[in-house]
Amino acid sequence: MSVTGFEFATATRIVFGAGRLAEVPEAMKVLGGHKVLLVTGRDSTRAAPLREGLGRLGLSSVTFAVEGEPTVELVRAGTATAVSERCDGVVAFGGGSALDAGKAIAALAANGGDPLDYLEVVGRGQALTKPSLPLVAIPTTAGTGSEVTRNAVLGVKDAQVKASLRSPLMLPRLALVDPELLAGAPPAVLASSGLDALSQLIEPFLSARAHPLTDALAREGIGRSARSLRRAVLEGPDAAAREDLALASLFGGLCLANAGLGAVHGFAAPVGGMFEAPHGAVCAALLPATLEVNLRALRARAPSHPALPRFQEVAVLLTGRADARAEEGITWVRELCQALGVPGLGRHGLTEADVPQLVARAKAASSMKANPLPLTDEELTEIAVRSR
């Protein structure tokens, strides 16, 4: 694949390693924060050591818990809290929902206005003009890679969609990834987040915008996910597996932010808006059929496409066999999803009657633009039906 030029943007600083969470309070102090909005997941008690560490350095904090996937209404409330409490820094600690909420709140607290002023697709799409409040992003799951991306996905209930608030000004000042935070994670969370991470490595590797820097990260991440995800979910994550999954998630975030995604995430956004469905579980349900339909479409309509040999390379990375064929990689993914108990989209409420509306919305999703080639309505419908 020829290189015609590329761009790579990420958090100002990335810190990785077991036990590195202890460095956050000093880092926030260096960034100039004095009163911190601590955005957490549903269980804010997990952040108690972090809150105590901030206090020891003289930094006060206000906790804002994110109960579910972030919505426009939730971000409005979080921004109002940050402004009324005069917070000058944000620490987001949790899964992708807490991180996305933290990024959106940090941006809006600095820029003013309403989320819909800046939101894509269903908002006014205005550009942010001021840097976000200093933001430290700390993932406690290994899936979204949100700590190194420049967008926050928000649900808009009235429109039944999820859309992104997006700007380079939203990139965290510090992304801190501590694999020890995965200890004790429930198997279902490890499965859905881990399969989300795997899809965010495979899709950018096959993407129309793939480039050598993201390729290197994707190859490394796919290999780590392949050797550790099944074992971590079924047997519990030991230190080596926690490291592999945390790195796979981090690399997936770096890849998606800089090479785009594809049809899996093109579908995932409208599914998440139409139904109460966890993002990672949706991506996992969509991944096998999407890979199979894409492979068939490339062979039929673009037999010299540079993504075709990459399907075989993905198969080699997943199976560990140098002679693996592309189809065997897809079979490996399907069998992994079955072993980890991934439910179809029908479990989340998708019916056959919903499929035409879902396909129409997926076609308009921004992630679809990086799919290796445009898929027909018939092919998109097949993915939706087979993922049920």
mmCIF file of C-alpha atoms in Angstrom, residues 5 9 43 67-68 91-92 163 212 241 244 250 279 291 304 356 361 367 370 377:
data_model
loop_
_atom_site.group_PDB
_atom_site.id
_atom_site.type_symbol
_atom_site.label_atom_id
_atom_site.label_comp_id
_atom_site.label_asym_id
_atom_site.label_seq_id
_atom_site.Cartn_x
_atom_site.Cartn_y
_atom_site.Cartn_z
ATOM 1 C CA GLY A 5 0.717 11.197 3.646
ATOM 2 C CA ALA A 9 -2.892 13.130 16.796
ATOM 3 C CA ASP A 43 -19.648 3.157 41.389
ATOM 4 C CA GLU A 67 -24.831 6.110 35.630
ATOM 5 C CA GLY A 68 -25.017 4.833 32.042
ATOM 6 C CA VAL A 91 -10.247 13.830 35.917
ATOM 7 C CA ALA A 92 -12.298 11.178 34.096
ATOM 8 C CA ALA A 163 -23.543 11.460 17.668
ATOM 9 C CA PRO A 212 1.992 2.637 8.447
ATOM 10 C CA ALA A 241 -3.530 -10.750 30.374
ATOM 11 C CA ASP A 244 -2.280 -7.327 26.949
ATOM 12 C CA LEU A 250 -5.018 1.794 24.052
ATOM 13 C CA HIS A 279 -21.664 -0.276 22.692
ATOM 14 C CA LEU A 291 -16.025 -9.030 8.096
ATOM 15 C CA SER A 304 -6.968 -5.805 -6.493
ATOM 16 C CA PRO A 356 -34.600 -0.808 6.915
ATOM 17 C CA ARG A 361 -29.080 5.425 9.531
ATOM 18 C CA SER A 367 -17.608 5.642 10.596
ATOM 19 C CA ALA A 370 -13.655 4.570 6.181
ATOM 20 C CA ASP A 377 -28.121 -1.628 0.673
#
